Structures are given as structure tokens and as C-alpha cells.
Amino acid sequence: DIKIISILSEGYPADCKAIHNPPSILYAKGNTELLKEVKFAIIGARVATFESLITAEKFAKELSQFGFCIVSGFAHGVDTYACRGALNYGTIQILGSGVNVVYPKQNTKLYEEVLKENGLFLSEMEPNAPAVAENFPLRNRIISSISKGILLVQASKGSKPSGSLITARICLDQEKDLFAIPGHPIDDKFSGGNDLIKNGNAIFTTTPKDIVDMIGYHLKRKTSIQKFDAGEHPPFNIPTIKVNASVKDKIKTYLSTNPISLDELYFLTKINMRDLECAIMEMEISDEVRRHQTGKFSISII
């Protein structure tokens, strides 16, 4: 199921061919038709704040809906959440390993979902090549070259440049549009992006529309495609649970982007546990609340 795309072949990305050190061969696993779409990359820190992770997911989803094909590097943190946000619209993930190798291992399920949802994995490494440190800067030049622009969600200057800042520099060298989301001025976790904005190298960005207005105004909106296995029935409408609006309003006063447990909510709100559970369930269905793998809840900003 792996396709080999030579630099001499018709399917080779034209922008990738234009850089000074293009890969002679790209290995592709998945839907290579995505290479024909207008692509946009989302990058950021592996160890990112919760707000940055949710922002990456939100931007990926909305930019996909506007018509971009989202590109990322399938790493921990921002890359993973960008991949999740674009999952139902088709996404391209550039790997620092072979396309048969899942790295990081925690993304094994996500790897399978990308292929199931007609996404694409791309690498210049041989299919079974392991993920090693020197491969990632090579991967970064491909992320930038095939993308019309890049959004930097979070990056720290640190003692040595992060992978995200290296990709941002490559983006500028390739004369692509670089966008960055600002962070708090005294929070070093955002110092890399803030400096790029301050020095005029990155475009100050707070909403997906900022990007669309600059480089995506000509795109057609996309909708996610629902797929069903043979013999499976389409999803039916789930009846809405009717909960008093004042109960939900009270819950919202104690919700933030920092996850909180149901027991903590019960202690703070003094709402009957049955009513609390019903309200949380309805708020989940309506995307007002986000449930985390830990079982805790936060306000949803998607």
C-alpha cells in the first residue's frame, strides 16, 4: 500500500521540487490525492499548554472547513492536536521515520484513524526506517515546502532552537507566509513566537479567518465525509436531554480551560449529582464541555 513518488514523476509536489535540496523520492501511504489540494501547516511545541493544544485543534478544524488540507509532523503536543482537528477532512502528516513506523507510539490509534479517514503519511525515509533525531530537521523542510503557509502555535526560544523555530526559519527562507499566535509577554513558553511577531517575521494571528483572509480567500469550503462499514446503519439522532438552563449556567461559572473532576464540580456547585451528570452529558453533546481521557471536564472552545 506504499507509493513511491520520484522527483521526476507527475505526482511529485511542485513546491517541494523548487527547494534547494528536494528529496529525490517520497514514500506515501494513504490518499495521495491530497497532494493536489492547497496545503497549510500547523506546528508548535511538543510540551505545550492545554490552551495551545486546544487552539491547534480548533484552527486545524476550521481551516480544514475553509478548504485547506492541514499538514503537520505527527509529533507529541501541537502536531497531534492539529492532526486530530483535521482528521475528518483529510490531513497530511510528514514523518521523521518511515511511513510504516508509528512514532510516537502513543499515536498508534491516531495513525490508524488518519488512514481510515483518507489521510496521508509522507516521508523521504525508507518505509521501515526508525525515527532518529537527525531525520526531523529533514522532515521540517518538507512540511514547509509543500505548504502555502505555516502557523506557529507555541514555541520557546530556549538555549537552543526548537524544532518548531527551525521549521519557522525554513518557512521564511522558502519565502512562505509565517503566522504566529501570540502568548503572554512574560511567559517564556511563547517567547519564540512573540519575537517573530515583534520583529515583523510572523503575522499576528488570533483567528483562523486571519489566515483565510490573507492566503485562502479563493478556497471552497469543505465538509467532513461520514463513512460507514458495510451493513452498518447511519447514525440516528440522539434525543436531547432537557436540563434547566440555570443549572448549566451555574456549572459554567466553575469551568475553565483547566480540567476539573465531576466530584469537584459537585462540591463547588452543590447541584444534585443526578442533575449534574445529566447537565454535563447535554453540554458534551452540544460541544459546550470537553471530556478528557482523565475523566475530567473543561470548557470547550472549539
XYZ file of N, CA and C in Angstrom, residues 115-208:
282
model
N -5.362 6.987 8.397
C -5.510 6.158 7.199
C -6.978 5.828 6.938
N -7.723 5.556 8.001
C -9.152 5.232 7.858
C -9.920 6.417 7.293
N -9.515 7.634 7.649
C -10.210 8.843 7.208
C -9.601 9.436 5.934
N -8.919 8.581 5.154
C -8.360 9.003 3.856
C -7.287 10.070 3.981
N -6.527 10.042 5.080
C -5.386 10.934 5.223
C -4.155 10.341 4.560
N -3.025 11.020 4.710
C -1.792 10.610 4.038
C -0.583 10.758 4.949
N 0.288 9.751 4.948
C 1.596 9.840 5.594
C 2.649 9.931 4.497
N 3.624 10.817 4.705
C 4.644 11.090 3.697
C 6.010 11.117 4.363
N 7.002 10.529 3.712
C 8.363 10.537 4.266
C 9.366 10.296 3.143
N 10.578 10.839 3.317
C 11.639 10.522 2.364
C 12.477 9.338 2.851
N 12.194 8.866 4.074
C 12.899 7.710 4.620
C 12.298 6.412 4.071
N 13.097 5.372 4.025
C 12.568 4.067 3.600
C 11.465 3.637 4.553
N 10.489 2.857 4.068
C 9.257 2.584 4.829
C 9.436 2.109 6.264
N 10.471 1.323 6.548
C 10.654 0.784 7.896
C 11.774 1.484 8.670
N 12.200 2.639 8.187
C 13.283 3.380 8.856
C 12.816 3.889 10.221
N 13.633 3.717 11.264
C 13.237 4.185 12.603
C 13.294 5.707 12.704
N 12.641 6.237 13.728
C 12.685 7.680 13.990
C 13.969 8.004 14.739
N 14.846 8.798 14.135
C 16.091 9.222 14.784
C 16.187 10.740 14.689
N 16.922 11.335 15.623
C 16.930 12.792 15.792
C 17.293 13.547 14.524
N 18.284 13.044 13.772
C 18.739 13.793 12.600
C 17.718 13.816 11.458
N 16.701 12.947 11.540
C 15.688 12.923 10.479
C 14.684 14.070 10.588
N 14.498 14.608 11.788
C 13.417 15.572 11.988
C 13.660 16.924 11.309
N 14.898 17.481 11.332
C 15.121 18.720 10.559
C 14.887 18.507 9.062
N 15.207 17.301 8.552
C 14.953 16.987 7.151
C 13.454 16.975 6.878
N 12.708 16.382 7.810
C 11.249 16.356 7.695
C 10.677 17.778 7.660
N 11.264 18.672 8.478
C 10.717 20.032 8.611
C 10.748 20.815 7.297
N 11.771 20.590 6.481
C 11.851 21.326 5.205
C 10.747 20.863 4.250
N 10.306 19.599 4.394
C 9.212 19.108 3.548
C 7.889 19.700 4.021
N 7.699 19.762 5.346
C 6.478 20.378 5.899
C 6.304 21.779 5.334
N 7.380 22.557 5.346
C 7.311 23.936 4.863
C 7.140 23.997 3.349
N 7.885 23.171 2.632
C 7.905 23.299 1.175
C 6.570 22.974 0.529
N 5.818 22.004 1.060
C 4.558 21.634 0.406
C 3.387 22.509 0.865
N 3.635 23.392 1.840
C 2.558 24.188 2.426
C 2.575 25.621 1.900
N 1.388 26.183 1.739
C 1.268 27.572 1.284
C 1.691 28.537 2.382
N 1.521 28.135 3.647
C 1.922 28.929 4.794
C 1.988 28.044 6.024
N 2.471 28.623 7.128
C 2.632 27.870 8.378
C 2.114 28.702 9.540
N 1.421 28.031 10.448
C 1.009 28.663 11.701
C 1.843 28.094 12.840
N 2.526 28.976 13.571
C 3.272 28.588 14.762
C 2.385 28.850 15.982
N 1.996 27.786 16.689
C 1.067 27.920 17.806
C 1.792 28.277 19.098
N 2.910 27.619 19.364
C 3.664 27.908 20.590
C 5.104 27.457 20.408
N 6.049 28.300 20.808
C 7.461 27.921 20.751
C 8.266 28.791 21.698
N 9.228 28.162 22.353
C 10.120 28.877 23.265
C 11.480 29.043 22.605
N 12.149 30.172 22.888
C 13.496 30.371 22.337
C 14.462 29.365 22.940
N 14.442 29.221 24.264
C 15.287 28.246 24.942
C 16.771 28.468 24.691
N 17.582 27.518 25.151
C 19.031 27.627 24.975
C 19.451 27.239 23.564
N 18.650 26.404 22.911
C 18.898 26.067 21.511
C 17.560 26.071 20.773
N 17.566 26.374 19.473
C 16.308 26.492 18.722
C 15.502 25.188 18.755
N 14.209 25.320 18.977
C 13.331 24.155 18.950
C 13.066 23.743 17.511
N 12.512 22.536 17.354
C 12.160 22.068 16.020
C 11.169 23.000 15.343
N 10.246 23.552 16.140
C 9.235 24.457 15.582
C 9.873 25.733 15.051
N 10.845 26.277 15.791
C 11.514 27.507 15.339
C 12.404 27.229 14.130
N 12.972 26.026 14.067
C 13.757 25.648 12.875
C 12.839 25.616 11.653
N 11.644 25.028 11.829
C 10.675 24.986 10.717
C 10.239 26.397 10.331
N 10.039 27.273 11.335
C 9.655 28.655 11.062
C 10.737 29.365 10.252
N 11.999 29.121 10.594
C 13.105 29.741 9.866
C 13.158 29.222 8.421
N 12.928 27.912 8.271
C 12.893 27.319 6.928
C 11.764 27.944 6.110
N 10.618 28.135 6.769
C 9.461 28.757 6.118
C 9.821 30.137 5.575
N 10.517 30.930 6.371
C 10.922 32.271 5.939
C 11.951 32.199 4.814
N 12.902 31.251 4.935
C 13.911 31.083 3.883
C 13.269 30.691 2.558
N 12.189 29.920 2.635
C 11.476 29.497 1.426
C 10.454 30.539 0.957
N 10.444 31.685 1.649
C 9.564 32.812 1.311
C 8.087 32.434 1.352
N 7.754 31.645 2.376
C 6.358 31.303 2.627
C 5.809 32.235 3.710
N 4.480 32.320 3.805
C 3.849 33.141 4.840
C 3.903 32.427 6.181
N 4.435 33.117 7.188
C 4.523 32.570 8.541
C 3.558 33.333 9.450
N 2.667 32.598 10.109
C 1.711 33.163 11.054
C 2.075 32.672 12.451
N 1.791 33.459 13.465
C 2.084 33.048 14.842
C 1.011 33.546 15.793
N 0.669 32.699 16.749
C -0.297 33.072 17.784
C 0.481 33.657 18.957
N 0.149 34.871 19.388
C 0.906 35.496 20.486
C 0.605 34.842 21.826
N 1.577 34.919 22.727
C 1.381 34.437 24.090
C 1.679 35.553 25.075
N 1.512 35.256 26.351
C 1.763 36.265 27.379
C 3.221 36.721 27.299
N 3.464 38.040 27.366
C 4.823 38.563 27.144
C 5.874 38.087 28.134
N 5.476 37.687 29.351
C 6.489 37.236 30.316
C 6.517 35.720 30.449
N 5.769 35.016 29.597
C 5.766 33.555 29.621
C 6.763 33.059 28.579
N 7.880 32.503 29.044
C 8.951 32.084 28.130
C 8.503 31.005 27.161
N 7.433 30.282 27.486
C 6.966 29.206 26.602
C 6.502 29.762 25.257
N 6.218 31.080 25.207
C 5.751 31.710 23.965
C 6.781 32.690 23.392
N 7.976 32.726 23.967
C 8.958 33.743 23.585
C 9.386 33.638 22.123
N 9.456 32.433 21.589
C 9.867 32.259 20.195
C 8.879 32.891 19.226
N 7.600 32.591 19.401
C 6.574 33.166 18.530
C 6.428 34.658 18.720
N 6.485 35.107 19.980
C 6.364 36.547 20.253
C 7.481 37.338 19.578
N 8.697 36.812 19.603
C 9.820 37.501 18.965
C 9.643 37.577 17.448
N 9.147 36.516 16.855
C 8.920 36.515 15.405
C 7.896 37.580 15.017
N 6.857 37.710 15.852
C 5.838 38.739 15.596
C 6.437 40.132 15.781
N 7.164 40.316 16.892
C 7.732 41.634 17.235
C 8.705 42.123 16.170
N 9.471 41.194 15.598
C 10.482 41.571 14.602
C 9.924 41.611 13.183
N 8.620 41.396 13.054
C 7.993 41.503 11.735
C 8.175 40.298 10.846
N 8.624 39.172 11.415
C 8.832 37.958 10.612
C 7.592 37.068 10.551
N 6.695 37.224 11.532
C 5.473 36.423 11.563
C 4.264 37.340 11.673
N 3.156 36.883 11.114
C 1.920 37.671 11.102
C 1.125 37.397 12.368
N 0.797 38.438 13.097
C -0.002 38.362 14.332
C -1.343 37.694 13.997
N -1.644 36.578 14.682
C -2.811 35.768 14.321
C -3.605 35.391 15.560
N -4.900 35.656 15.531
C -5.754 35.278 16.662
C -6.948 34.426 16.254
N -7.288 34.407 14.964
C -8.404 33.587 14.500
C -8.040 32.917 13.173
N -8.661 31.774 12.848
C -8.413 31.139 11.552
C -8.716 32.066 10.376
